[in-house]
Every structure is written in structure tokens, then in C-alpha cells.
């Protein structure tokens, strides 16, 4: 008979509301189920409660429990059809046992019948169902003195709670499955990208600019499109050209490189196109040119911006016709060659000045990849320096290594010569090192003997203390990593010591006294004059106005006003 007492019905509704609210707080079913059981056991005077869920087709294992010890929870394992819990799971029907001691199917796996001697213990179990299948079983037990308690209301409440739990379990599994699918797809994509990038064995780079270059290389490599590599001298254009070739379908065919700036026009023509016997003095036999040698593969033309106007016309015809004639010959030679070209010149400006043919520019500038200078990817310097040092050690049978201070010096240099200069510096320093550890004092720049400083007129502080040094991880050798170095102007206000407006600040006094300390350098090396301090800050920051403004604790706009006021021309590197 259904209980119609208003206060009992209200208590059940309150319980269903509280359980539903608890289950909706999180997708962690272990946490929410346990909180729901904890509320129900206190509200309805139940002694113990637990939930078991299906683990496979016929195995049931405990998910959460209230009133059970850790050891008892570990014994919550049932087979489908085993005991009362297994029967409820396999049949999908609830069960009520007024006294578990009198029930032969009761397994007493958790010792519930032994905890209250002389007092009957009742057990209620209901299946947790969702999506037309049984997902688990909800079980409670309580004392039943003299077997007078009627469990119809308890069982009805359990069935409602089990329905809510079933929906929560179904949602949890759906979200978990979707998450695992996304994780698998993410791992697959990372593995695929990682596998592609691993093919660039000769390239070292983890910075964002280099990762962008790697992505462009992987996109362009499978095609036969002409590629123009641009960047300063020493940025690794030939290395990137070889990487494109190794990732292309022509990887097994020849890769032939020519430095166009190293040869005169006549020698370059013979070198690229070959010559016939007797074509000129000393031509004792027929010779194949680099175009023929690269047939089926890749031809790399470095310093393409340095070729003469006459040879530009000859090269344009070859690119258009895909054929050429050897020097001193008349027969056309057809070739299948992929071209990769490189230059450190501003071709657009050369075209405007009439120094480079516009039609040749459009022919070679199909896919352009800009290689960043080393100073714009300082994150790569430690790994590259270690790569060059490892190669030096292999070739010379040594075990030289960098100290953290030495690595900081390398990571903070301006490197006008880029990767080529870094490689030479590492080899020179490793060769002249007195022991197996290269310290910061081993570098010529620490004693004002750096030829780069003389060549490019770079101040010593600019070579050893740029503002991005703190962002570069330096690995301790062999102990733990060194503490983080302060960044220039870190934690300082950009407007300290100036007027309320940019105009007032620019017209007023510049450079607070604490600039040298904020920069991490010496205070006594700060010039006294306003113009001298502006130049001092710009040189220290590589003539980057924003960095110099932070060093002087002013805004970039104020910096611009001050430079304009004193007529200081900003250098371009």
C-alpha cells in the first residue's frame, strides 16, 4: 500500500532533489555518488550503502561505499548471477531481504551480517539502468528489529535514485569516450607532426619562428614548386634547402648546390650549363653542368641576388623552357630539375633600382620562406651550441662541456653572423679551452677581444646582456638549473619619474638614477648627458626602441619624442 502521508512524500521529494543536485555538480561519479549515498544514509537511517558497476560483461566491482572499511570495499567484487547483488544485476529486478541471515543467497562478503548479533539486518538492492541496459547495482542495508519495518517506501526511493545515477553514469561514459577519442586524435596528430619534424635531422630549432618555418617546409616539400629562401647571411639557408630535398619525392635523386656569388659570369655559365670540347681555352673535353648533374633531383642556387644582368636573362630562359645549350654547343638539353634559390639581398628594392629583372623575380619568387636571424630565436641558441659542441667532441675525441655562465653568454650575444658565427665561436672556444669545462671567461668578448664587436661596432654590454635572456632556459651542468636572471626593467613602471603627458616627459629630464641597477649592470657606466644616455640605452638594447624605453622606464612614445628631439638616427640591423 502506497504511503500517502504528506510529510513522508515531501521527505522523498527532498531526497530526490538533493541527490539530483549532487549528481549534477560534477562528472566525477565516484565523488558525486559517494556524496549522494552519504546524504541518504543519514536522512533515512540506513546503516551502510554501496554501488557496484559493470566492469566488462559479467564482472561487477565496487565504485563507492558508505559505512564500509577500506578492506571491506576491496571485497566488493561479484560475478553476474552471484549472490543477491549478482542476481539483481543479471535479472534487472530489485530485491528486498528482511533478514540476510535467513537468506541462503546472501554471501556476507563484507561481513554485514556479523556486526549486529541478535538484530535482523535487512538488505535492499535495485539495478542501475540507463539506455535499456543494466549498468550496476545500488545496495543498502539497515537494522530491522523484530522485522517490523516496511521497506516499500525505501525501495521506491532507491529506484528513483538509481534512475538518476544511471543517467549520470551514461553521461559520464559518453563524455569520457568523447574525451578519449579527442586524446587519441591529438596523440595521432602530434605523433604525425613529430615524425615529420624528426626528419629534419640536420636542423635544430624549438622556437616559434623556427616551428613556423618547419611547417612551411613540410607544406612545400612534396611538390616541385620553386622555393626562394630568404634571410641574413649565416641563417642556414642551404641546410633548409637540403631539408626540403630530403622531404620531397626526389630525396633519392641528386642534390646539387652552387654559390652564384663565388664565380664570375663566364665561369658560372660553364658551371651551370656545362661546355663542349674546345668551347674555350682549356676545355679539353665535354663537361656536364650542374643542371644536368641535378637531373631528376634538386638544384640549389645560393646568392641568386648577386648574378649579373646578362646572366639573369640566360637563367630566365632556362627556367621558362626547361632546356639549355652547353657553352660552345648548339643542341638543346632538356632537364627535370626542381629549383631552390636563396638570397640575403632585398630583391624588391633591387627590382625598383633596375638591378634585378622583374620577370626573373616573379619566376623565382613562387614560394618564399623567410628564415629568422639567430637574435630573433634565442631559445634555439642553447640547443644549437650544444649540438656544435657535441660534434666538436666527436671529431676531436674530447669531453668538453659548457658551464651555465658560458651558456648565458652565448644565449645573450647579438650574433650578427647568425648560425655560422655561433658555430665558429663554439669551435674556437672549445679548441682554446684550458680544461673540459668552458666558462664565461673563455670567450673573447669577456675581455673586449671579440672581432664581431669590432666589425659591427657593438657595445660590450649589448653583446652580453639583452632583455630576453631571462626567457631562455639554461641547463645546469652538471647540477640543477641556475636561478632565473632578472629581465631588464622587470617590475618597474614605464612612466616613473616623468610628467603626466608624453610631451611633458619628453621635454623634461630623462633617465632616473636607478636605470643602471634596473638593467642589472653597473651604475657608474651610465653617461651623464641626456643625449648620451639615450644612445647608451639604444646601443645596449640593440637599437630596439621598445626595449630601450623599458630600460629607461619611459613609454615608447616618450622614447620616440626624445630621439626626435635630439636628432638621433635609429640604426637598422
Coordinates of C-alpha atoms in Angstrom, one line a residue:
X1 CA 0.0 0.0 0.0
X2 CA 1.4 3.4 -1.1
X3 CA 2.2 5.7 1.8
X4 CA 0.2 9.0 1.3
X5 CA 1.4 10.8 4.4
X6 CA 2.4 14.3 3.2
X7 CA 5.5 14.6 5.3
X8 CA 6.9 11.3 4.1
X9 CA 6.2 12.2 0.4
X10 CA 7.8 15.6 1.0
X11 CA 10.9 13.9 2.5
X12 CA 11.2 11.6 -0.5
X13 CA 10.9 14.6 -2.9
X14 CA 13.5 16.5 -0.9
X15 CA 15.8 13.5 -1.1
X16 CA 15.4 13.1 -4.8
X17 CA 16.1 16.8 -5.3
X18 CA 19.2 16.7 -3.1
X19 CA 20.5 13.6 -4.9
X20 CA 19.8 15.1 -8.3
X21 CA 21.5 18.4 -7.4
X22 CA 24.6 16.5 -6.1
X23 CA 24.9 14.3 -9.2
X24 CA 24.8 17.4 -11.4
X25 CA 27.7 19.1 -9.7
X26 CA 30.4 17.1 -11.3
X27 CA 31.2 14.4 -13.8
X28 CA 33.3 12.6 -11.2
X29 CA 30.8 9.8 -10.5
X30 CA 32.9 8.4 -7.7
X31 CA 32.7 11.7 -5.8
X32 CA 29.1 12.5 -6.5
X33 CA 27.7 9.0 -5.9
X34 CA 29.5 8.9 -2.5
X35 CA 28.1 12.3 -1.5
X36 CA 24.6 11.2 -2.5
X37 CA 24.9 7.9 -0.5
X38 CA 26.2 9.8 2.5
X39 CA 23.2 12.1 2.5
X40 CA 20.7 9.2 2.1
X41 CA 22.2 7.1 4.9
X42 CA 21.8 10.0 7.3
X43 CA 18.4 11.1 6.1
X44 CA 16.8 7.6 6.1
X45 CA 18.6 5.9 8.9
X46 CA 20.3 3.4 6.7
X47 CA 23.4 1.7 8.1
X48 CA 25.5 1.1 5.0
X49 CA 25.3 1.6 1.3
X50 CA 27.4 0.9 -1.8
X51 CA 27.3 0.9 -5.6
X52 CA 28.8 -1.7 -7.8
X53 CA 29.1 -1.2 -11.6
X54 CA 29.7 -3.5 -14.5
X55 CA 33.4 -4.0 -15.4
X56 CA 33.1 -5.9 -18.6
X57 CA 30.2 -8.2 -19.5
X58 CA 29.9 -10.3 -16.3
X59 CA 32.1 -8.7 -13.7
X60 CA 30.9 -6.2 -11.0
X61 CA 33.3 -4.1 -8.9
X62 CA 32.7 -1.5 -6.2
X63 CA 32.5 2.1 -7.2
X64 CA 31.9 3.8 -3.9
X65 CA 30.6 2.9 -0.4
X66 CA 29.4 4.4 2.9
X67 CA 29.9 2.6 6.2
X68 CA 32.4 0.1 4.8
X69 CA 36.1 0.0 5.7
X70 CA 38.8 0.1 3.1
X71 CA 39.3 -3.7 3.4
X72 CA 35.6 -4.3 3.0
X73 CA 35.3 -2.1 0.0
X74 CA 38.1 -4.1 -1.7
X75 CA 35.9 -7.2 -1.4
X76 CA 33.1 -5.7 -3.4
X77 CA 33.5 -8.0 -6.4
X78 CA 30.7 -10.1 -7.8
X79 CA 30.0 -12.2 -10.9
X80 CA 26.8 -11.7 -12.8
X81 CA 24.2 -14.0 -11.1
X82 CA 26.4 -14.5 -8.0
X83 CA 24.6 -13.8 -4.7
X84 CA 21.8 -11.3 -4.2
X85 CA 23.8 -8.5 -5.9
X86 CA 24.7 -10.7 -8.9
X87 CA 21.1 -11.8 -9.3
X88 CA 19.7 -8.3 -9.3
X89 CA 22.3 -7.3 -11.9
X90 CA 21.5 -10.3 -14.2
X91 CA 17.7 -10.1 -13.8
X92 CA 17.3 -6.3 -13.8
X93 CA 14.8 -6.7 -11.0
X94 CA 15.1 -5.1 -7.4
X95 CA 15.2 -7.3 -4.3
X96 CA 14.3 -6.9 -0.7
X97 CA 15.7 -9.2 2.0
X98 CA 14.1 -8.6 5.5
X99 CA 16.9 -10.7 7.3
X100 CA 20.1 -11.5 5.4
X101 CA 21.0 -14.3 7.9
X102 CA 17.9 -16.3 6.8
X103 CA 18.7 -15.8 3.1
X104 CA 20.8 -18.6 1.5
X105 CA 21.8 -16.4 -1.4
X106 CA 23.4 -13.8 0.9
X107 CA 27.2 -14.1 0.6
X108 CA 28.1 -11.9 3.6
X109 CA 31.2 -10.8 1.6
X110 CA 31.7 -7.6 3.5
X111 CA 30.7 -9.1 6.9
X112 CA 27.5 -7.1 7.2
X113 CA 25.6 -9.9 9.0
X114 CA 28.2 -10.2 11.8
X115 CA 28.2 -6.6 13.0
X116 CA 24.8 -6.6 14.9
X117 CA 24.4 -10.0 16.6
X118 CA 20.8 -10.8 17.6
X119 CA 19.3 -8.0 15.5
X120 CA 18.0 -8.8 11.9
X121 CA 19.7 -6.9 9.1
X122 CA 17.6 -6.0 6.1
X123 CA 19.1 -5.6 2.6
X124 CA 17.7 -3.7 -0.4
X125 CA 19.2 -3.8 -3.9
X126 CA 18.0 -2.2 -7.1
X127 CA 19.5 -2.2 -10.6
X128 CA 21.0 1.0 -12.0
X129 CA 19.7 1.1 -15.6
X130 CA 20.1 3.5 -18.5
X131 CA 19.7 3.2 -22.3
X132 CA 17.8 -0.1 -21.9
X133 CA 20.7 -1.9 -20.1
X134 CA 21.9 -2.5 -16.6
X135 CA 25.0 -0.6 -15.7
X136 CA 25.3 -1.5 -12.0
X137 CA 23.5 -2.2 -8.7
X138 CA 22.7 0.2 -5.8
X139 CA 22.6 -1.7 -2.4
X140 CA 21.7 -0.5 1.1
X141 CA 21.3 -2.4 4.4
X142 CA 19.7 -1.3 7.7
X143 CA 18.7 -2.8 11.1
X144 CA 15.2 -4.3 11.2
X145 CA 14.4 -5.0 14.9
X146 CA 11.7 -7.7 15.2
X147 CA 11.3 -7.5 11.4
X148 CA 8.7 -4.8 11.7
X149 CA 10.0 -2.3 9.2
X150 CA 8.2 -2.0 5.9
X151 CA 10.6 -1.2 3.0
X152 CA 8.2 -0.2 0.2
X153 CA 8.9 3.5 0.6
X154 CA 12.7 2.8 0.8
X155 CA 12.7 0.7 -2.3
X156 CA 10.7 3.2 -4.2
X157 CA 13.2 5.9 -3.2
X158 CA 16.1 3.6 -4.2
X159 CA 14.6 3.1 -7.6
X160 CA 14.3 6.8 -8.3
X161 CA 17.9 7.4 -7.0
X162 CA 19.1 4.5 -9.2
X163 CA 17.5 6.1 -12.2
X164 CA 19.3 9.4 -11.6
X165 CA 22.6 7.5 -11.1
X166 CA 22.0 5.6 -14.3
X167 CA 21.7 8.8 -16.3
X168 CA 24.7 10.3 -14.6
X169 CA 26.8 7.2 -15.4
X170 CA 25.7 7.3 -19.0
X171 CA 26.6 10.9 -19.4
X172 CA 30.0 10.3 -17.7
X173 CA 30.8 7.4 -20.1
X174 CA 29.7 9.5 -23.1
X175 CA 31.9 12.4 -22.1
X176 CA 34.8 10.0 -21.3
X177 CA 34.5 8.3 -24.6
X178 CA 34.5 11.6 -26.5
X179 CA 37.5 12.8 -24.4
X180 CA 39.4 9.7 -25.2
X181 CA 38.6 10.0 -28.9
X182 CA 40.0 13.5 -28.9
X183 CA 43.0 12.5 -26.9
X184 CA 43.7 9.6 -29.4
X185 CA 43.3 12.0 -32.3
X186 CA 45.6 14.6 -30.6
X187 CA 48.2 11.9 -29.9
X188 CA 48.0 10.7 -33.5
X189 CA 48.4 14.2 -34.9
X190 CA 51.3 15.0 -32.5
X191 CA 52.9 11.7 -33.5
X192 CA 52.5 12.5 -37.2
X193 CA 53.8 16.0 -36.8
X194 CA 56.6 14.8 -34.5
X195 CA 57.5 12.2 -37.1
X196 CA 57.7 14.8 -39.8
X197 CA 59.8 17.2 -37.8
X198 CA 62.1 14.4 -36.8
X199 CA 63.0 14.0 -40.4
X200 CA 64.8 17.4 -40.2
X201 CA 67.7 15.7 -38.6
X202 CA 70.2 18.4 -39.6
X203 CA 68.0 21.3 -38.2
X204 CA 68.0 22.3 -34.6
X205 CA 65.1 24.6 -33.5
X206 CA 62.3 24.7 -30.9
X207 CA 61.4 28.4 -31.1
X208 CA 58.1 29.6 -32.5
X209 CA 59.7 31.3 -35.6
X210 CA 61.5 28.0 -36.5
X211 CA 58.5 25.8 -35.9
X212 CA 56.7 28.1 -38.4
X213 CA 59.5 27.6 -40.9
X214 CA 59.3 23.8 -40.3
X215 CA 55.6 23.8 -41.1
X216 CA 56.2 25.8 -44.3
X217 CA 58.9 23.3 -45.3
X218 CA 56.7 20.4 -44.8
X219 CA 53.9 22.0 -46.8
X220 CA 56.1 22.9 -49.8
X221 CA 58.5 19.8 -49.8
X222 CA 56.2 17.3 -51.5
X223 CA 55.6 19.5 -54.6
X224 CA 58.0 20.5 -57.3
X225 CA 57.3 24.2 -56.7
X226 CA 60.3 26.6 -56.9
X227 CA 61.2 27.8 -53.4
X228 CA 63.0 31.1 -52.5
X229 CA 64.8 31.0 -49.2
X230 CA 65.4 34.5 -47.7
X231 CA 67.3 35.6 -44.7
X232 CA 70.5 37.1 -43.5
X233 CA 73.9 35.5 -44.2
X234 CA 74.5 32.6 -41.9
X235 CA 70.9 31.7 -41.1
X236 CA 71.1 28.2 -42.6
X237 CA 69.5 28.6 -46.0
X238 CA 71.5 25.7 -47.5
X239 CA 70.6 23.5 -44.6
X240 CA 66.9 24.3 -45.1
X241 CA 67.3 23.6 -48.9
X242 CA 68.7 20.1 -48.1
X243 CA 65.8 19.6 -45.7
X244 CA 63.3 20.4 -48.4
X245 CA 65.0 18.0 -50.8
X246 CA 65.2 15.2 -48.2
X247 CA 61.4 15.5 -47.5
X248 CA 60.5 15.6 -51.2
X249 CA 59.8 12.7 -53.6
X250 CA 63.2 13.5 -55.1
X251 CA 65.0 12.6 -51.9
X252 CA 66.9 9.7 -53.6
X253 CA 67.9 11.8 -56.5
X254 CA 70.9 14.2 -56.5
X255 CA 71.1 17.5 -54.6
X256 CA 73.4 19.9 -56.3
X257 CA 74.4 23.3 -54.8
X258 CA 76.1 26.3 -56.5
X259 CA 77.2 29.6 -54.9
X260 CA 76.5 32.1 -57.6
X261 CA 78.5 34.9 -55.9
X262 CA 81.7 32.8 -55.8
X263 CA 82.0 32.6 -59.7
X264 CA 82.4 35.1 -62.5
X265 CA 79.7 35.3 -65.1
X266 CA 81.6 33.1 -67.6
X267 CA 82.6 30.5 -65.1
X268 CA 79.1 30.4 -63.7
X269 CA 77.6 29.8 -67.1
X270 CA 80.0 26.9 -67.7
X271 CA 79.4 25.6 -64.2
X272 CA 75.7 25.5 -64.6
X273 CA 75.2 24.6 -68.2
X274 CA 78.5 22.7 -69.0
X275 CA 80.6 23.1 -72.1
X276 CA 81.6 21.3 -75.2
X277 CA 85.1 20.3 -76.1
X278 CA 87.1 23.3 -77.4
X279 CA 84.5 25.8 -76.3
X280 CA 87.2 27.9 -74.8
X281 CA 90.9 27.6 -73.9
X282 CA 91.4 24.7 -71.6
X283 CA 88.1 23.0 -72.5
X284 CA 89.7 19.6 -73.3
X285 CA 86.5 17.6 -73.3
X286 CA 82.8 17.8 -72.9
X287 CA 81.6 18.6 -69.3
X288 CA 78.2 18.3 -67.8
X289 CA 76.9 21.3 -65.9
X290 CA 75.1 21.4 -62.6
X291 CA 71.7 21.4 -64.3
X292 CA 72.5 18.1 -65.9
X293 CA 74.0 16.7 -62.7
X294 CA 70.8 17.6 -60.8
X295 CA 68.5 15.9 -63.4
X296 CA 65.6 14.3 -61.6
X297 CA 66.7 16.0 -58.3
X298 CA 67.1 19.4 -56.8
X299 CA 69.4 22.3 -57.8
X300 CA 70.2 24.9 -55.1
X301 CA 71.4 28.3 -56.3
X302 CA 72.7 30.3 -53.4
X303 CA 73.2 34.1 -53.5
X304 CA 70.9 34.4 -56.5
X305 CA 70.8 38.2 -56.0
X306 CA 74.4 38.6 -56.9
X307 CA 74.3 37.4 -60.5
X308 CA 74.8 39.9 -63.3
X309 CA 72.1 41.3 -65.5
X310 CA 73.3 39.4 -68.6
X311 CA 73.2 36.1 -66.7
X312 CA 69.8 36.9 -65.3
X313 CA 68.4 36.8 -68.9
X314 CA 70.1 33.4 -69.6
X315 CA 68.8 31.9 -66.4
X316 CA 65.3 33.2 -67.1
X317 CA 65.2 31.4 -70.4
X318 CA 66.3 28.1 -68.8
X319 CA 63.6 28.5 -66.2
X320 CA 60.9 29.1 -68.8
X321 CA 62.0 26.5 -71.4
X322 CA 63.4 23.9 -69.0
X323 CA 66.2 23.4 -71.5
X324 CA 69.6 25.0 -72.3
X325 CA 72.6 24.7 -74.5
X326 CA 76.1 23.9 -73.3
X327 CA 78.7 26.6 -73.8
X328 CA 80.1 26.1 -77.3
X329 CA 77.3 23.7 -78.3
X330 CA 74.1 24.0 -80.3
X331 CA 72.0 21.1 -79.2
X332 CA 69.2 21.8 -76.6
X333 CA 69.5 19.8 -73.4
X334 CA 66.2 19.2 -71.5
X335 CA 66.3 18.6 -67.8
X336 CA 63.9 17.9 -65.0
X337 CA 65.1 19.9 -62.0
X338 CA 63.5 21.4 -59.0
X339 CA 65.0 24.8 -58.2
X340 CA 65.6 26.1 -54.7
X341 CA 67.1 29.5 -54.6
X342 CA 68.5 31.7 -51.7
X343 CA 69.5 35.2 -51.2
X344 CA 70.2 37.7 -48.4
X345 CA 69.5 40.7 -50.7
X346 CA 66.4 42.8 -50.8
X347 CA 65.2 41.7 -54.3
X348 CA 62.2 44.1 -54.3
X349 CA 64.5 47.1 -53.8
X350 CA 66.9 45.7 -56.5
X351 CA 63.9 45.4 -58.9
X352 CA 62.9 49.0 -58.3
X353 CA 66.5 50.1 -58.8
X354 CA 66.8 48.2 -62.1
X355 CA 69.5 45.8 -60.7
X356 CA 67.3 42.7 -60.9
X357 CA 64.9 41.7 -63.7
X358 CA 61.3 41.9 -62.7
X359 CA 60.3 38.9 -64.9
X360 CA 63.0 36.7 -63.2
X361 CA 61.9 37.9 -59.8
X362 CA 58.3 36.7 -60.5
X363 CA 59.6 33.4 -61.9
X364 CA 61.7 32.6 -58.8
X365 CA 59.5 34.1 -56.1
X366 CA 56.8 31.4 -56.2
X367 CA 57.0 30.2 -52.5
X368 CA 59.1 32.5 -50.3
X369 CA 60.3 31.3 -46.9
X370 CA 61.9 33.8 -44.6
X371 CA 64.5 32.4 -42.2
X372 CA 64.7 34.4 -38.9
X373 CA 68.1 35.7 -37.7
X374 CA 69.5 34.0 -34.7
X375 CA 68.9 37.0 -32.4
X376 CA 65.1 36.6 -33.0
X377 CA 65.1 33.0 -31.9
X378 CA 67.4 33.0 -28.9
X379 CA 65.5 30.0 -27.5
X380 CA 67.4 27.8 -30.0
X381 CA 70.9 29.0 -29.0
X382 CA 71.5 26.6 -26.1
X383 CA 70.5 23.6 -28.1
X384 CA 72.4 24.7 -31.2
X385 CA 75.5 25.5 -29.2
X386 CA 75.4 22.1 -27.5
X387 CA 74.9 20.5 -30.9
X388 CA 78.0 22.1 -32.3
X389 CA 80.0 21.3 -29.1
X390 CA 78.9 17.6 -29.3
X391 CA 80.1 17.5 -32.9
X392 CA 83.4 19.0 -31.9
X393 CA 83.8 16.5 -29.2
X394 CA 83.1 13.6 -31.5
X395 CA 85.6 14.8 -34.1
X396 CA 88.4 15.6 -31.6
X397 CA 87.8 12.9 -29.0
X398 CA 87.1 15.3 -26.2
X399 CA 84.5 15.7 -23.4
X400 CA 84.3 19.4 -23.2
X401 CA 81.1 20.9 -21.8
X402 CA 79.6 24.4 -21.1
X403 CA 79.1 25.9 -17.7
X404 CA 75.8 27.6 -17.1
X405 CA 77.6 31.0 -17.1
X406 CA 79.1 30.2 -20.5
X407 CA 75.8 29.2 -21.9
X408 CA 74.3 32.5 -20.7
X409 CA 77.0 34.4 -22.6
X410 CA 76.2 32.5 -25.8
X411 CA 72.4 33.0 -25.4
X412 CA 72.8 36.7 -24.9
X413 CA 75.0 37.6 -27.8
X414 CA 73.6 39.6 -30.7
X415 CA 75.1 37.2 -33.3
X416 CA 75.3 39.4 -36.4
X417 CA 76.8 36.4 -38.2
X418 CA 73.9 34.1 -37.1
X419 CA 74.3 30.3 -37.0
X420 CA 77.6 30.4 -38.9
X421 CA 79.1 32.8 -36.3
X422 CA 77.8 30.7 -33.4
X423 CA 79.3 27.6 -34.9
X424 CA 82.7 29.2 -35.3
X425 CA 82.6 30.7 -31.8
X426 CA 81.8 27.4 -30.2
X427 CA 84.6 25.6 -32.2
X428 CA 87.1 28.4 -31.5
X429 CA 86.3 28.5 -27.7
X430 CA 86.3 24.7 -27.4
X431 CA 89.7 24.5 -29.1
X432 CA 91.3 27.1 -26.9
X433 CA 89.6 26.0 -23.6
X434 CA 92.2 25.0 -21.0
X435 CA 90.1 22.2 -19.4
X436 CA 86.9 20.2 -20.1
X437 CA 84.6 23.0 -18.8
X438 CA 84.1 26.1 -20.9
X439 CA 83.4 29.1 -18.6
X440 CA 82.2 32.5 -19.4
X441 CA 85.7 33.8 -19.1
X442 CA 86.8 31.6 -22.1
X443 CA 85.0 33.9 -24.6
X444 CA 86.9 36.7 -26.2
X445 CA 84.0 39.1 -25.7
X446 CA 84.6 39.0 -21.9
X447 CA 88.0 40.7 -22.5
X448 CA 87.0 43.1 -25.3
X449 CA 88.7 40.9 -27.9
X450 CA 85.6 39.9 -29.9
X451 CA 86.1 40.6 -33.6
X452 CA 82.3 40.8 -34.1
X453 CA 82.2 43.8 -31.8
X454 CA 84.9 45.5 -33.9
X455 CA 83.3 44.6 -37.2
X456 CA 79.7 45.7 -36.3
X457 CA 80.6 48.4 -33.6
X458 CA 78.5 46.7 -31.0
X459 CA 79.0 47.7 -27.3
X460 CA 80.1 45.0 -25.0
X461 CA 77.0 45.3 -22.8
X462 CA 74.8 44.7 -25.8
X463 CA 76.6 41.5 -26.6
X464 CA 76.2 40.0 -23.1
X465 CA 73.1 41.4 -21.6
X466 CA 70.0 41.7 -23.9
X467 CA 66.5 41.9 -22.4
X468 CA 65.2 38.4 -23.5
X469 CA 67.9 36.4 -21.7
X470 CA 65.6 35.6 -18.8
X471 CA 63.2 33.8 -21.1
X472 CA 65.8 31.2 -22.2
X473 CA 66.2 28.1 -20.2
X474 CA 69.8 27.4 -19.2
X475 CA 70.5 23.9 -18.1
X476 CA 72.9 23.5 -15.2
X477 CA 76.0 21.3 -15.9
X478 CA 76.0 19.0 -14.1
X479 CA 74.0 20.3 -11.2
X480 CA 70.5 21.9 -11.0
X481 CA 69.4 24.8 -13.3
X482 CA 70.6 28.3 -12.2
X483 CA 68.1 30.8 -10.8
X484 CA 66.1 33.0 -13.2
X485 CA 68.0 36.1 -14.1
X486 CA 66.1 39.4 -13.8
X487 CA 64.8 40.9 -17.0
X488 CA 65.8 44.5 -17.8
X489 CA 63.2 46.8 -16.3
X490 CA 61.3 43.9 -14.7
X491 CA 58.6 45.1 -12.3
X492 CA 59.3 48.8 -13.0
X493 CA 56.7 51.3 -14.1
X494 CA 57.1 52.6 -17.6
X495 CA 56.2 56.2 -16.6
X496 CA 58.3 56.5 -13.4
X497 CA 60.0 59.9 -13.0
X498 CA 58.2 61.6 -15.9
X499 CA 55.4 64.2 -16.4
X500 CA 51.8 63.2 -16.8
X501 CA 51.8 63.5 -20.6
X502 CA 54.2 62.1 -23.2
X503 CA 55.1 65.7 -24.3
X504 CA 56.0 66.7 -20.8
X505 CA 58.0 63.6 -20.2
X506 CA 59.9 64.1 -23.5
X507 CA 60.7 67.7 -22.8
X508 CA 61.7 67.1 -19.1
X509 CA 64.6 65.3 -17.6
X510 CA 65.3 61.8 -18.8
X511 CA 66.8 58.7 -17.1
X512 CA 66.3 58.2 -13.4
X513 CA 69.3 57.5 -11.3
X514 CA 68.3 53.8 -10.8
X515 CA 68.5 52.9 -14.5
X516 CA 71.8 51.1 -14.2
X517 CA 70.6 49.0 -11.3
X518 CA 67.3 48.2 -13.1
X519 CA 69.3 46.9 -16.0
X520 CA 71.4 44.6 -13.9
X521 CA 74.5 46.4 -14.9
X522 CA 76.9 48.9 -13.2
X523 CA 75.6 52.3 -12.2
X524 CA 78.8 54.1 -12.9
X525 CA 78.8 53.2 -16.7
X526 CA 75.7 55.4 -17.3
X527 CA 76.6 58.6 -19.2
X528 CA 75.6 62.0 -17.7
X529 CA 74.2 63.8 -20.7
X530 CA 70.6 63.3 -21.9
X531 CA 71.6 62.5 -25.5
X532 CA 74.4 60.3 -24.3
X533 CA 72.1 58.3 -22.1
X534 CA 69.6 57.8 -25.0
X535 CA 72.4 56.5 -27.2
X536 CA 73.7 54.3 -24.3
X537 CA 70.2 52.8 -23.8
X538 CA 69.6 52.2 -27.6
X539 CA 73.0 50.5 -28.1
X540 CA 72.5 48.3 -25.0
X541 CA 69.1 47.1 -26.4
X542 CA 70.3 46.6 -30.0
X543 CA 68.6 49.8 -31.2
X544 CA 65.2 48.5 -30.4
X545 CA 63.2 51.5 -29.2
X546 CA 60.6 49.5 -27.1
X547 CA 63.4 47.7 -25.2
X548 CA 65.3 50.9 -24.7
X549 CA 62.2 52.6 -23.4
X550 CA 61.7 49.8 -20.8
X551 CA 65.4 50.2 -19.8
X552 CA 64.9 53.9 -19.2
X553 CA 61.5 53.3 -17.6
X554 CA 59.6 55.5 -20.1
X555 CA 56.9 54.8 -22.7
X556 CA 57.8 54.0 -26.3
X557 CA 56.1 57.2 -27.3
X558 CA 58.2 59.2 -25.0
X559 CA 61.3 57.4 -26.4
X560 CA 60.3 58.5 -29.9
X561 CA 59.9 62.1 -28.8
X562 CA 63.3 62.1 -27.1
X563 CA 65.1 60.6 -30.1
X564 CA 63.4 63.1 -32.4
X565 CA 64.3 66.0 -30.1
X566 CA 68.0 65.1 -30.1
X567 CA 68.2 64.1 -33.7
X568 CA 69.3 60.6 -33.0
X569 CA 69.1 58.3 -36.1
X570 CA 68.0 54.8 -35.2
X571 CA 70.3 52.2 -36.7
X572 CA 68.9 49.3 -38.7
X573 CA 70.5 45.8 -38.5

